[in-house]
mmCIF file of C-alpha atoms in Angstrom:
data_model
loop_
_atom_site.group_PDB
_atom_site.id
_atom_site.type_symbol
_atom_site.label_atom_id
_atom_site.label_comp_id
_atom_site.label_asym_id
_atom_site.label_seq_id
_atom_site.Cartn_x
_atom_site.Cartn_y
_atom_site.Cartn_z
ATOM 1 C CA MET Q 1 30.440 60.520 41.814
ATOM 2 C CA LEU Q 2 31.847 63.627 44.062
ATOM 3 C CA THR Q 3 35.514 63.251 44.933
ATOM 4 C CA ILE Q 4 36.615 65.635 47.914
ATOM 5 C CA GLU Q 5 40.590 66.313 48.540
ATOM 6 C CA PHE Q 6 41.885 66.301 51.623
ATOM 7 C CA GLN Q 7 42.044 70.161 51.792
ATOM 8 C CA GLY Q 8 44.732 70.051 55.172
ATOM 9 C CA SER Q 9 48.258 71.101 54.234
ATOM 10 C CA ILE Q 10 51.402 73.091 55.818
ATOM 11 C CA HIS Q 11 51.738 76.319 54.519
ATOM 12 C CA PHE Q 12 54.851 78.658 55.138
ATOM 13 C CA GLN Q 13 54.179 82.559 55.170
ATOM 14 C CA VAL Q 14 56.553 85.908 56.008
ATOM 15 C CA PRO Q 15 56.281 87.517 58.711
ATOM 16 C CA VAL Q 16 54.003 91.024 58.101
ATOM 17 C CA GLU Q 17 56.829 93.154 58.121
ATOM 18 C CA MET Q 18 58.600 91.648 55.024
ATOM 19 C CA GLU Q 19 55.425 91.116 52.853
ATOM 20 C CA MET Q 20 55.913 94.279 50.963
ATOM 21 C CA ALA Q 21 59.352 92.831 49.766
ATOM 22 C CA VAL Q 22 58.349 89.549 48.812
ATOM 23 C CA LYS Q 23 57.057 88.515 45.738
ATOM 24 C CA THR Q 24 55.484 85.173 45.027
ATOM 25 C CA SER Q 25 55.215 83.487 41.714
ATOM 26 C CA SER Q 26 53.995 80.104 40.324
ATOM 27 C CA ASP Q 27 57.072 80.101 37.967
ATOM 28 C CA LEU Q 28 60.191 78.876 39.028
ATOM 29 C CA PRO Q 29 63.385 80.304 37.932
ATOM 30 C CA PRO Q 30 65.434 78.335 35.839
ATOM 31 C CA VAL Q 31 68.534 77.917 38.260
ATOM 32 C CA HIS Q 32 66.051 76.227 40.214
ATOM 33 C CA SER Q 33 64.654 73.894 37.925
ATOM 34 C CA PRO Q 34 66.209 70.710 39.097
ATOM 35 C CA HIS Q 35 63.840 71.034 42.111
ATOM 36 C CA ARG Q 36 60.458 71.132 40.030
ATOM 37 C CA ILE Q 37 58.726 67.820 41.108
ATOM 38 C CA SER Q 38 56.542 66.942 38.087
ATOM 39 C CA GLU Q 39 52.892 67.274 39.208
ATOM 40 C CA ALA Q 40 52.906 69.459 41.555
ATOM 41 C CA ALA Q 41 51.294 72.339 42.518
ATOM 42 C CA LEU Q 42 53.957 74.669 42.543
ATOM 43 C CA ARG Q 43 54.521 78.680 44.853
ATOM 44 C CA TYR Q 44 57.820 80.619 44.672
ATOM 45 C CA THR Q 45 58.918 83.022 47.078
ATOM 46 C CA GLU Q 46 61.348 85.103 47.247
ATOM 47 C CA GLY Q 47 62.659 88.093 49.554
ATOM 48 C CA PRO Q 48 65.542 90.056 51.790
ATOM 49 C CA PHE Q 49 65.815 86.728 53.347
ATOM 50 C CA GLY Q 50 66.267 84.374 50.058
ATOM 51 C CA SER Q 51 63.896 82.485 48.909
ATOM 52 C CA PHE Q 52 61.720 78.905 49.196
ATOM 53 C CA ILE Q 53 60.278 76.788 47.398
ATOM 54 C CA SER Q 54 56.838 75.062 48.383
ATOM 55 C CA GLN Q 55 55.190 71.875 46.077
ATOM 56 C CA GLU Q 56 52.521 70.079 46.777
ATOM 57 C CA ILE Q 57 50.623 67.239 45.096
ATOM 58 C CA ARG Q 58 47.089 65.537 47.130
ATOM 59 C CA THR Q 59 44.778 63.424 47.238
ATOM 60 C CA THR Q 60 41.018 62.590 49.777
ATOM 61 C CA ASP Q 61 43.538 60.787 51.778
ATOM 62 C CA TRP Q 62 47.083 62.405 52.286
ATOM 63 C CA VAL Q 63 48.854 65.934 50.758
ATOM 64 C CA ILE Q 64 52.614 66.205 50.324
ATOM 65 C CA ASN Q 65 54.174 69.518 50.867
ATOM 66 C CA TRP Q 66 58.041 69.351 49.360
ATOM 67 C CA ILE Q 67 59.569 72.380 50.871
ATOM 68 C CA HIS Q 68 63.349 73.347 49.656
ATOM 69 C CA SER Q 69 64.306 76.661 50.942
ATOM 70 C CA PHE Q 70 67.589 78.667 49.752
ATOM 71 C CA ILE Q 71 68.280 80.575 53.193
ATOM 72 C CA ASN Q 72 70.865 84.136 52.753
ATOM 73 C CA HIS Q 73 70.278 85.394 56.068
ATOM 74 C CA PRO Q 74 68.532 83.530 58.986
ATOM 75 C CA VAL Q 75 64.498 83.687 58.880
ATOM 76 C CA THR Q 76 61.315 82.978 61.258
ATOM 77 C CA LEU Q 77 58.541 81.596 58.948
ATOM 78 C CA GLU Q 78 55.025 81.582 59.613
ATOM 79 C CA THR Q 79 53.115 78.068 59.750
ATOM 80 C CA THR Q 80 49.559 77.717 59.485
ATOM 81 C CA VAL Q 81 46.968 74.586 59.462
ATOM 82 C CA SER Q 82 44.079 74.929 57.419
ATOM 83 C CA GLN Q 83 42.628 72.720 59.861
ATOM 84 C CA PRO Q 84 44.345 69.878 62.436
ATOM 85 C CA MET Q 85 46.376 67.401 60.984
ATOM 86 C CA VAL Q 86 48.561 64.713 62.417
ATOM 87 C CA THR Q 87 52.132 64.625 59.793
ATOM 88 C CA LEU Q 88 55.232 63.666 58.773
ATOM 89 C CA CYS Q 89 57.983 65.989 58.880
ATOM 90 C CA SER Q 90 61.425 64.274 56.928
ATOM 91 C CA VAL Q 91 64.099 66.588 57.378
ATOM 92 C CA LEU Q 92 66.160 66.173 53.635
ATOM 93 C CA GLN Q 93 69.044 68.905 54.176
ATOM 94 C CA GLY Q 94 69.436 71.287 57.290
ATOM 95 C CA SER Q 95 68.313 71.812 60.296
ATOM 96 C CA HIS Q 96 65.480 73.588 61.885
ATOM 97 C CA SER Q 97 64.113 75.041 64.542
ATOM 98 C CA TRP Q 98 59.982 74.646 64.851
ATOM 99 C CA GLN Q 99 57.924 76.165 67.500
ATOM 100 C CA LEU Q 100 54.759 74.308 67.971
ATOM 101 C CA HIS Q 101 51.852 75.878 69.813
ATOM 102 C CA GLY Q 102 51.110 73.595 73.446
ATOM 103 C CA GLU Q 103 54.885 72.395 73.405
ATOM 104 C CA HIS Q 104 57.559 74.732 75.948
ATOM 105 C CA GLN Q 105 60.402 74.658 73.773
ATOM 106 C CA HIS Q 106 61.407 74.194 69.835
ATOM 107 C CA VAL Q 107 61.198 71.527 68.912
ATOM 108 C CA ASN Q 108 64.758 70.784 66.997
ATOM 109 C CA LEU Q 109 64.035 69.136 63.204
ATOM 110 C CA GLN Q 110 67.549 67.254 62.710
ATOM 111 C CA GLN Q 111 69.300 66.133 58.974
ATOM 112 C CA HIS Q 112 68.400 62.633 58.274
ATOM 113 C CA THR Q 113 65.365 62.843 60.690
ATOM 114 C CA SER Q 114 61.780 61.837 60.721
ATOM 115 C CA GLN Q 115 58.947 62.178 63.047
ATOM 116 C CA PHE Q 116 55.416 62.766 64.081
ATOM 117 C CA TYR Q 117 53.395 65.490 64.923
ATOM 118 C CA TYR Q 118 49.980 66.599 66.047
ATOM 119 C CA VAL Q 119 49.375 70.071 64.614
ATOM 120 C CA PRO Q 120 46.439 72.536 65.930
ATOM 121 C CA ALA Q 121 44.851 74.792 63.378
ATOM 122 C CA ASP Q 122 44.577 78.379 63.724
ATOM 123 C CA MET Q 123 47.538 78.497 66.136
ATOM 124 C CA PRO Q 124 50.653 80.513 66.227
ATOM 125 C CA HIS Q 125 53.538 78.007 64.789
ATOM 126 C CA GLU Q 126 56.509 79.007 63.527
ATOM 127 C CA ILE Q 127 59.650 77.368 61.902
ATOM 128 C CA LEU Q 128 63.261 79.631 62.506
ATOM 129 C CA LEU Q 129 65.223 79.023 58.902
ATOM 130 C CA LYS Q 130 69.134 79.413 58.962
ATOM 131 C CA LYS Q 131 71.457 80.393 56.646
ATOM 132 C CA GLY Q 132 72.125 77.401 54.054
ATOM 133 C CA THR Q 133 70.218 75.231 51.363
ATOM 134 C CA HIS Q 134 66.807 73.037 53.555
ATOM 135 C CA GLN Q 135 65.002 70.512 52.112
ATOM 136 C CA LEU Q 136 61.799 69.493 54.065
ATOM 137 C CA MET Q 137 58.983 67.017 53.571
ATOM 138 C CA PHE Q 138 55.471 66.724 54.911
ATOM 139 C CA VAL Q 139 52.929 63.832 54.472
ATOM 140 C CA SER Q 140 49.482 65.548 55.977
ATOM 141 C CA PHE Q 141 46.984 62.545 56.658
ATOM 142 C CA SER Q 142 42.800 62.754 56.646
ATOM 143 C CA PRO Q 143 41.753 61.873 60.040
ATOM 144 C CA ASP Q 144 39.928 58.805 58.498
ATOM 145 C CA TYR Q 145 43.684 57.403 57.231
ATOM 146 C CA VAL Q 146 45.797 58.163 60.640
ATOM 147 C CA GLY Q 147 42.678 55.840 62.086
ATOM 148 C CA VAL Q 148 43.882 53.449 59.957
ATOM 149 C CA PHE Q 149 47.371 52.411 61.698
ATOM 150 C CA SER Q 150 46.210 53.969 64.605
ATOM 151 C CA ASP Q 151 46.149 50.729 66.421
ATOM 152 C CA LEU Q 152 49.838 49.858 65.339
ATOM 153 C CA HIS Q 153 51.167 51.488 68.180
ATOM 154 C CA PRO Q 154 49.885 53.394 71.134
ATOM 155 C CA TRP Q 155 51.570 56.873 70.114
ATOM 156 C CA PHE Q 156 49.570 56.775 67.581
ATOM 157 C CA ARG Q 157 46.545 56.299 69.256
ATOM 158 C CA ASP Q 158 47.295 59.217 71.412
ATOM 159 C CA ILE Q 159 47.873 61.449 68.500
ATOM 160 C CA ASN Q 160 44.618 60.128 67.035
ATOM 161 C CA TYR Q 161 42.809 61.049 70.093
ATOM 162 C CA LYS Q 162 43.989 64.118 69.751
ATOM 163 C CA LEU Q 163 43.287 64.439 66.201
ATOM 164 C CA LEU Q 164 39.961 63.529 67.075
ATOM 165 C CA GLN Q 165 39.356 65.879 69.775
ATOM 166 C CA GLN Q 166 41.040 68.644 67.876
ATOM 167 C CA SER Q 167 42.444 69.701 70.762
ATOM 168 C CA GLY Q 168 44.473 72.859 70.732
ATOM 169 C CA LYS Q 169 47.685 71.673 72.135
ATOM 170 C CA ALA Q 170 50.752 70.452 69.891
ATOM 171 C CA ALA Q 171 52.121 66.822 70.279
ATOM 172 C CA VAL Q 172 55.655 65.425 69.302
ATOM 173 C CA LEU Q 173 56.270 61.387 68.586
ATOM 174 C CA PRO Q 174 59.583 60.468 69.026
ATOM 175 C CA ALA Q 175 61.977 60.835 65.908
ATOM 176 C CA CYS Q 176 63.670 58.252 63.903
ATOM 177 C CA PHE Q 177 66.918 58.821 61.475
ATOM 178 C CA LEU Q 178 66.895 58.394 57.980
ATOM 179 C CA GLY Q 179 68.569 55.451 56.802
ATOM 180 C CA LYS Q 180 69.757 54.636 53.237
ATOM 181 C CA THR Q 181 66.210 52.601 52.444
ATOM 182 C CA GLU Q 182 64.269 55.228 54.152
ATOM 183 C CA LEU Q 183 66.151 58.428 51.896
ATOM 184 C CA ASP Q 184 65.665 56.038 49.063
ATOM 185 C CA VAL Q 185 62.501 55.734 49.229
ATOM 186 C CA LEU Q 186 61.954 59.563 49.906
ATOM 187 C CA ASP Q 187 64.549 60.282 46.471
ATOM 188 C CA SER Q 188 61.873 57.970 44.399
ATOM 189 C CA MET Q 189 58.765 60.052 45.841
ATOM 190 C CA GLN Q 190 60.469 63.446 44.398
ATOM 191 C CA LYS Q 191 62.011 61.559 41.161
ATOM 192 C CA SER Q 192 58.722 59.553 40.627
ATOM 193 C CA PRO Q 193 58.222 59.414 36.461
ATOM 194 C CA GLN Q 194 54.604 58.231 36.533
ATOM 195 C CA GLN Q 195 51.598 60.600 35.738
ATOM 196 C CA GLY Q 196 47.822 60.822 36.822
ATOM 197 C CA VAL Q 197 46.475 58.514 38.823
ATOM 198 C CA LYS Q 198 49.574 56.241 38.716
ATOM 199 C CA LYS Q 199 51.527 58.783 40.321
ATOM 200 C CA LYS Q 200 48.981 58.947 43.184
ATOM 201 C CA PHE Q 201 49.196 55.196 43.443
ATOM 202 C CA PHE Q 202 53.044 55.122 43.314
ATOM 203 C CA LEU Q 203 53.311 58.061 46.147
ATOM 204 C CA HIS Q 204 50.392 56.199 47.988
ATOM 205 C CA ALA Q 205 52.656 53.371 47.840
ATOM 206 C CA ARG Q 206 55.889 55.138 49.638
ATOM 207 C CA ILE Q 207 53.819 56.931 52.311
ATOM 208 C CA VAL Q 208 52.785 53.191 53.265
ATOM 209 C CA ASP Q 209 56.581 52.850 53.216
ATOM 210 C CA MET Q 210 57.689 55.256 55.348
ATOM 211 C CA VAL Q 211 55.040 54.667 57.640
ATOM 212 C CA VAL Q 212 56.424 50.913 58.555
ATOM 213 C CA LEU Q 213 59.601 51.835 58.348
ATOM 214 C CA TYR Q 214 58.571 54.563 61.193
ATOM 215 C CA ILE Q 215 56.904 51.966 63.297
ATOM 216 C CA SER Q 216 59.704 49.411 62.743
ATOM 217 C CA ALA Q 217 61.959 51.616 64.310
ATOM 218 C CA LEU Q 218 59.493 52.732 67.475
ATOM 219 C CA SER Q 219 58.857 48.622 67.925
ATOM 220 C CA LYS Q 220 62.749 48.556 67.572
ATOM 221 C CA ASN Q 221 63.431 51.344 70.061
ATOM 222 C CA GLN Q 222 65.598 52.898 67.775
ATOM 223 C CA ALA Q 223 63.565 56.350 67.804
ATOM 224 C CA TYR Q 224 65.053 59.097 70.044
ATOM 225 C CA THR Q 225 62.845 61.768 72.253
ATOM 226 C CA SER Q 226 63.854 65.089 72.389
ATOM 227 C CA GLY Q 227 66.034 64.552 74.951
ATOM 228 C CA GLU Q 228 67.936 62.070 73.874
ATOM 229 C CA TRP Q 229 69.742 63.399 70.910
ATOM 230 C CA SER Q 230 73.255 64.643 71.969
ATOM 231 C CA THR Q 231 75.303 61.681 70.837
ATOM 232 C CA GLU Q 232 73.008 61.454 67.677
ATOM 233 C CA ASN Q 233 73.080 65.081 67.115
ATOM 234 C CA ARG Q 234 77.416 65.182 66.859
ATOM 235 C CA ILE Q 235 77.043 61.838 64.748
ATOM 236 C CA ILE Q 236 75.142 64.208 62.325
ATOM 237 C CA ASN Q 237 77.581 66.587 62.667
ATOM 238 C CA ILE Q 238 80.916 64.739 61.979
ATOM 239 C CA ALA Q 239 78.868 62.852 58.381
ATOM 240 C CA GLU Q 240 77.849 66.742 57.290
ATOM 241 C CA TYR Q 241 81.478 67.498 57.578
ATOM 242 C CA ILE Q 242 82.834 64.618 55.855
ATOM 243 C CA ARG Q 243 80.487 65.092 53.067
ATOM 244 C CA GLN Q 244 81.660 68.711 52.709
ATOM 245 C CA HIS Q 245 85.919 67.385 53.595
ATOM 246 C CA PHE Q 246 86.463 64.497 52.151
ATOM 247 C CA SER Q 247 88.556 65.656 49.834
ATOM 248 C CA SER Q 248 91.364 66.506 52.717
ATOM 249 C CA PRO Q 249 93.040 64.231 55.411
ATOM 250 C CA LEU Q 250 90.745 62.507 56.969
ATOM 251 C CA THR Q 251 91.060 59.641 60.117
ATOM 252 C CA VAL Q 252 88.638 58.324 62.656
ATOM 253 C CA PRO Q 253 90.335 59.170 65.861
ATOM 254 C CA GLN Q 254 90.194 62.807 64.197
ATOM 255 C CA LEU Q 255 86.876 62.673 63.711
ATOM 256 C CA SER Q 256 86.143 60.899 66.515
ATOM 257 C CA ARG Q 257 87.903 63.343 68.652
ATOM 258 C CA ASP Q 258 85.573 66.021 67.074
ATOM 259 C CA ALA Q 259 83.269 64.516 68.658
ATOM 260 C CA GLY Q 260 84.007 64.239 71.439
ATOM 261 C CA MET Q 261 83.950 60.411 71.627
ATOM 262 C CA SER Q 262 86.011 57.445 71.996
ATOM 263 C CA VAL Q 263 87.027 55.227 69.127
ATOM 264 C CA SER Q 264 84.957 52.574 69.646
ATOM 265 C CA THR Q 265 81.895 54.382 70.658
ATOM 266 C CA PHE Q 266 82.226 56.460 67.986
ATOM 267 C CA GLU Q 267 82.130 53.694 65.567
ATOM 268 C CA ARG Q 268 79.926 51.874 66.540
ATOM 269 C CA ALA Q 269 76.971 55.353 67.199
ATOM 270 C CA PHE Q 270 78.257 56.148 63.281
ATOM 271 C CA LYS Q 271 77.456 52.451 62.478
ATOM 272 C CA ARG Q 272 74.050 52.808 64.317
ATOM 273 C CA VAL Q 273 73.006 55.857 62.493
ATOM 274 C CA PHE Q 274 74.123 55.128 58.556
ATOM 275 C CA GLY Q 275 74.186 52.213 58.221
ATOM 276 C CA GLU Q 276 78.383 51.978 57.526
ATOM 277 C CA SER Q 277 81.059 52.699 59.426
ATOM 278 C CA PRO Q 278 83.057 55.917 59.007
ATOM 279 C CA LEU Q 279 85.652 54.899 56.884
ATOM 280 C CA ASN Q 280 83.299 53.687 54.435
ATOM 281 C CA TYR Q 281 81.564 56.697 54.534
ATOM 282 C CA ILE Q 282 84.426 58.492 53.656
ATOM 283 C CA VAL Q 283 85.267 56.355 50.877
ATOM 284 C CA GLU Q 284 81.531 55.752 49.474
ATOM 285 C CA CYS Q 285 82.235 59.706 49.020
ATOM 286 C CA ARG Q 286 85.174 59.988 47.629
ATOM 287 C CA LEU Q 287 84.154 57.501 45.229
ATOM 288 C CA GLN Q 288 80.822 58.991 44.261
ATOM 289 C CA GLU Q 289 82.506 62.374 44.079
ATOM 290 C CA GLY Q 290 85.035 60.686 41.761
ATOM 291 C CA ALA Q 291 82.519 58.913 39.664
ATOM 292 C CA GLN Q 292 80.902 62.592 38.932
ATOM 293 C CA LEU Q 293 84.473 63.666 37.750
ATOM 294 C CA LEU Q 294 84.757 60.757 35.426
ATOM 295 C CA ALA Q 295 81.435 61.549 34.174
ATOM 296 C CA GLY Q 296 81.819 65.076 33.456
ATOM 297 C CA THR Q 297 85.145 66.038 32.690
ATOM 298 C CA THR Q 298 88.611 64.635 31.085
ATOM 299 C CA ILE Q 299 90.186 65.439 34.050
ATOM 300 C CA PRO Q 300 92.959 62.330 34.157
ATOM 301 C CA VAL Q 301 92.259 59.609 36.567
ATOM 302 C CA LYS Q 302 94.771 60.153 38.321
ATOM 303 C CA GLU Q 303 94.690 63.256 39.358
ATOM 304 C CA ILE Q 304 90.960 62.773 39.780
ATOM 305 C CA SER Q 305 92.004 60.225 42.347
ATOM 306 C CA ASN Q 306 94.699 62.886 44.194
ATOM 307 C CA ASN Q 307 91.292 65.448 44.302
ATOM 308 C CA VAL Q 308 88.967 63.624 45.947
ATOM 309 C CA GLY Q 309 91.762 62.223 48.519
ATOM 310 C CA PHE Q 310 92.932 59.415 47.403
ATOM 311 C CA SER Q 311 96.503 59.379 47.561
ATOM 312 C CA ASN Q 312 97.439 56.117 45.904
ATOM 313 C CA PRO Q 313 96.043 55.777 42.547
ATOM 314 C CA ASN Q 314 96.306 52.372 42.624
ATOM 315 C CA TYR Q 315 94.011 52.270 46.029
ATOM 316 C CA PHE Q 316 91.566 54.394 44.205
ATOM 317 C CA THR Q 317 91.170 51.934 40.849
ATOM 318 C CA THR Q 318 90.085 49.289 42.794
ATOM 319 C CA SER Q 319 88.128 50.763 45.238
ATOM 320 C CA PHE Q 320 86.178 51.982 42.592
ATOM 321 C CA LYS Q 321 85.971 48.856 40.615
ATOM 322 C CA LYS Q 322 84.828 46.945 43.808
ATOM 323 C CA ARG Q 323 82.325 49.923 44.165
ATOM 324 C CA PHE Q 324 81.236 50.424 41.097
ATOM 325 C CA GLY Q 325 81.934 46.927 39.151
ATOM 326 C CA ILE Q 326 84.389 48.200 36.370
ATOM 327 C CA THR Q 327 87.312 50.233 36.463
ATOM 328 C CA PRO Q 328 87.480 53.899 36.880
ATOM 329 C CA LEU Q 329 88.553 54.068 32.342
ATOM 330 C CA ASP Q 330 85.804 51.723 31.399
ATOM 331 C CA TYR Q 331 83.474 53.973 33.716
ATOM 332 C CA ARG Q 332 84.358 57.188 32.001
ATOM 333 C CA ARG Q 333 84.021 54.827 28.045
ATOM 334 C CA ASN Q 334 80.434 54.288 29.105
ATOM 335 C CA GLY Q 335 79.416 57.825 29.785
ATOM 336 C CA HIS Q 336 77.822 56.406 33.346
ATOM 337 C CA ILE Q 337 76.229 59.479 35.646
ATOM 338 C CA ALA Q 338 77.008 59.033 39.421
ATOM 339 C CA GLU Q 339 74.125 58.676 42.142
ATOM 340 C CA LYS Q 340 74.661 60.853 44.477
ATOM 341 C CA ILE Q 341 74.499 60.193 48.208
#
């Protein structure tokens, strides 16, 4: 029996005027080896703007594209699709602006969000990548597979109809925020050690998980259209600020002022987006960095405590034991490797 793989996928291309200065390869430079996904077809592109890695795994029902980009100078890439498709885009790092044919405005792809699109084929689509590191994952579905879950929500029926009609106008469904559960699923997809058929079965199950979580968010009115991003954008930006400055003195009143909200509104919004209070988020960032330093250096515990933002070493030890179940010294002796948030 001949099995024909689903041929739909999203491709990123540099502008024509840059082509002469761009190099592509199926080999990955050693500096980027941590981003290698096992059993995925790989394409590495490097140019004046920086570089990006495109990796792909496909089956008869779906194609997964992982995009890691390292941008030194802002660049607009052309995005092309080989046939009309429905795709789920998850933004793991960075924020992006995507111009889809038929949309009057750019679609803003925000960090830690997930969103379904109908993308027409042979149409001009563009994505703007700003300076920095970006990470995206696209899951594109075959028409038969979209039909399986099209009855689960009215919005899916709409994009399924566009797909069947091969409409020339793009469609965008509301965005949902990626909480810890969703981020853990996406992380497991990148790091899955399985091989061959087992790997594809594992990825298929995780794709189903993401679709179910997305539909659940729609059903609970936890999805947001492009006109409703203001509060969530500010919260995401504050969280990014925390991750970059957790070792500095941070207070919830200060962060709420930076977000332009009252303390109570800020705390409610932050918990809705990230599932925990801003104070717990700050402490978690500090503890994760402390765990990394304990596992990878010989810096004294008291100094680590100060370096990651704890003014009181005893509070660091108490918080660390509550989070990891053992003291910082025992953690170091056991040679643990800290998880990353």
